[in-house]
């Protein structure tokens, strides 16, 4: 599934548009990442470095390739070129470090499984094919449910959950993986305010534990409150860096084009250093 | 009837007993291994796989005769059918992954083309060696005549392997069926697991070909899984329930067809499975049609009762006869719509609960608790008695509702 990359081509592209090499100690380093569904790249030659222990947002308009970038970084969809390194390792050697939280709308919630079963999916790799999900695994899963405030729902059929509860269950499943790098695809999409607070609380705790959090995020108003690092993406990398320096009016304008009203932008962005 | 009882207890002759046991085992294997393709929403690929076995049957026959053999060796025919079915599966997979065509188009194309080739081959074979009536056409609709002990062994061994593999691989297959992106992010090879899922279906198909026939085998793979879904909310239990339904259909179908002359086994098995499915559809607790109907009725009644009591509290007349009937049956209103003492008390309680909710909403800005308001959930289920007492303190003394 994960095809071998062509390092020569990738590094050439990297030279053309970004830093010569990605730092090896970064939690996630993308170099010259290009993904294409047809002849038109959805993500083109993106370099990005997400430092360990950081809390990063990937921001951009609809169709900017945010989810695609995340999926390609995880090897879920093949990349056309480029290199992905997780804690300096190739993706296939770093699986145990990564936990992914997909968009909750991406699955069929009528699937015959319970909340606890879903969370235990996060333990499958550790338990293996034949291993029993022991009492310890059960209590670990329950603990993860507790962290997202869903402990009372362990034995519910997943079809009975609200959108916010579904999102929390997916987060609990990722927690069960005991990973170091958490990649979330729009974790706040379509959830109620209480869930949003619960999720951001868990994410901030993860950060305090030294974990790395990267989330595709669509609500520009909360970027400054939630994150310390931002990647502005619109097929290409528009800007990347600490929120204070990268999340500026100018960069947002460049990312969204005419799609955001200028007055709105001033409220959201960090004041430009020059002004 | 006696014939049925005899057949049921395997007393209706050696062949009938062999067929009943073979069909039962095949049904179990088909039900269990059909579970995950159904959950992956790819059940119809099994129909294309089944039809793609036919050219293999013909080719295997030709090859075996060419090498001077009999051409009717079951294992040889199974091997041949497995080869072309596997090719068909790979073609479907390739078309839907590498071209712009959707999976349904790929299924249709493979099913039609492979079946066409198979029919041509069979026709040629029948013209070629008329003296050597191979009976290959029985692979279309299945046949129980002349079923051998070794045929039953093939089903037992192959079927057991399919069931054991399904059980061993239940976690990766559950992951891929539920959330394939997540499975891929954990490093599972989704494409391989998909192929394994369909490979299991393929193996059950080829061992069941002779007994049930390639046209109807798909029903044994899909119907038990669909029926099992009504009875459980766990994918692992589904494997066994679908297996049980498939096994029962196979056994009962074979027994039924043995207890009357000239009853085709394969179709009867499918009809038994369909009967179990319809029963499940109607009567399953929770997911069945009747359960859903009763649930909806109950819900409707609760809504009407509540609305009626709120009308009483607001001293509005109740116009809906259904609401009036409900309240009258409980003795909350008189037939002319005037509330009784009990009705007034209930209305006051409910009106008070509504005001408590209003206070709760001011009190707890958090939507987590107040978001549970739906007009029906009792406030006592959401807030503790201390909290409700606090709401009451803010509300002041209770208000009585008077009749007209």
Short mmCIF file of C-alpha atoms in Angstrom, two decimals, chain A residues 1 3 38 71 74-76 95 98 100 102 106-114 117-118 121-125 127-133 157-158 170 173-174 177 194 197, chain B residues 36 39-41 98 100 167-175 177-182 184-191 229 232-236 238 286-287 365-368:
data_model
loop_
_atom_site.label_atom_id
_atom_site.label_comp_id
_atom_site.label_asym_id
_atom_site.label_seq_id
_atom_site.Cartn_x
_atom_site.Cartn_y
_atom_site.Cartn_z
CA UNK A 1 0.00 0.00 0.00
CA UNK A 3 4.63 2.84 -2.12
CA UNK A 38 -6.46 13.10 -10.90
CA UNK A 71 -4.29 11.37 5.04
CA UNK A 74 -0.57 8.97 7.46
CA UNK A 75 -0.15 6.89 4.32
CA UNK A 76 -3.92 6.39 4.01
CA UNK A 95 3.05 3.55 13.22
CA UNK A 98 0.74 7.87 15.64
CA UNK A 100 -5.45 9.34 13.95
CA UNK A 102 -10.88 10.77 11.40
CA UNK A 106 -16.65 9.36 7.58
CA UNK A 107 -18.05 6.12 9.00
CA UNK A 108 -21.38 4.32 9.16
CA UNK A 109 -22.62 4.78 12.73
CA UNK A 110 -25.15 1.99 12.32
CA UNK A 111 -22.26 -0.50 12.37
CA UNK A 112 -22.90 -3.28 14.89
CA UNK A 113 -20.49 -2.31 17.63
CA UNK A 114 -20.56 -0.67 21.05
CA UNK A 117 -15.64 -1.94 21.27
CA UNK A 118 -14.73 1.13 19.23
CA UNK A 121 -10.01 -0.86 18.36
CA UNK A 122 -7.22 1.47 19.46
CA UNK A 123 -5.65 -1.49 21.26
CA UNK A 124 -5.82 -3.97 18.36
CA UNK A 125 -2.25 -3.41 17.25
CA UNK A 127 -3.10 -7.00 21.44
CA UNK A 128 -2.47 -8.65 18.09
CA UNK A 129 -4.65 -11.12 16.22
CA UNK A 130 -4.93 -13.82 18.83
CA UNK A 131 -4.47 -11.91 22.05
CA UNK A 132 -7.41 -11.59 24.36
CA UNK A 133 -8.68 -8.18 25.28
CA UNK A 157 -24.64 0.91 20.57
CA UNK A 158 -22.76 3.60 18.64
CA UNK A 170 -13.10 8.65 18.25
CA UNK A 173 -10.01 5.42 20.62
CA UNK A 174 -6.96 7.48 19.68
CA UNK A 177 -3.37 3.86 21.24
CA UNK A 194 -19.66 21.34 25.69
CA UNK A 197 -14.56 22.34 25.47
CA UNK B 36 -17.84 -9.01 6.91
CA UNK B 39 -20.72 -5.07 6.85
CA UNK B 40 -18.19 -3.67 4.36
CA UNK B 41 -21.15 -3.08 2.00
CA UNK B 98 -7.57 2.22 -11.12
CA UNK B 100 -13.03 6.05 -12.98
CA UNK B 167 -12.78 -15.75 13.55
CA UNK B 168 -9.01 -15.24 13.65
CA UNK B 169 -9.15 -12.20 11.40
CA UNK B 170 -12.25 -10.67 13.01
CA UNK B 171 -10.41 -7.66 14.43
CA UNK B 172 -8.68 -6.45 11.26
CA UNK B 173 -11.83 -7.19 9.26
CA UNK B 174 -14.01 -5.31 11.75
CA UNK B 175 -11.62 -2.37 11.60
CA UNK B 177 -15.37 -2.70 7.55
CA UNK B 178 -16.06 0.02 10.12
CA UNK B 179 -13.34 2.57 9.43
CA UNK B 180 -10.86 1.66 6.71
CA UNK B 181 -8.98 4.98 6.93
CA UNK B 182 -8.32 4.41 10.60
CA UNK B 184 -4.78 2.20 7.27
CA UNK B 185 -3.47 4.79 9.73
CA UNK B 186 -2.58 1.95 12.12
CA UNK B 187 -0.59 0.29 9.36
CA UNK B 188 -3.06 -2.42 8.37
CA UNK B 189 -2.94 -3.26 4.68
CA UNK B 190 -6.54 -2.49 3.81
CA UNK B 191 -6.31 -3.86 0.28
CA UNK B 229 -27.96 -7.98 11.90
CA UNK B 232 -27.28 -8.25 17.58
CA UNK B 233 -25.32 -5.04 17.89
CA UNK B 234 -21.92 -6.73 18.00
CA UNK B 235 -20.01 -7.69 14.87
CA UNK B 236 -18.37 -10.71 16.51
CA UNK B 238 -22.94 -11.57 14.11
CA UNK B 286 -35.32 -3.37 18.85
CA UNK B 287 -34.46 -3.40 15.13
CA UNK B 365 -25.08 27.84 30.50
CA UNK B 366 -23.52 24.48 29.64
CA UNK B 367 -25.58 22.82 26.94
CA UNK B 368 -24.43 19.40 28.14
#
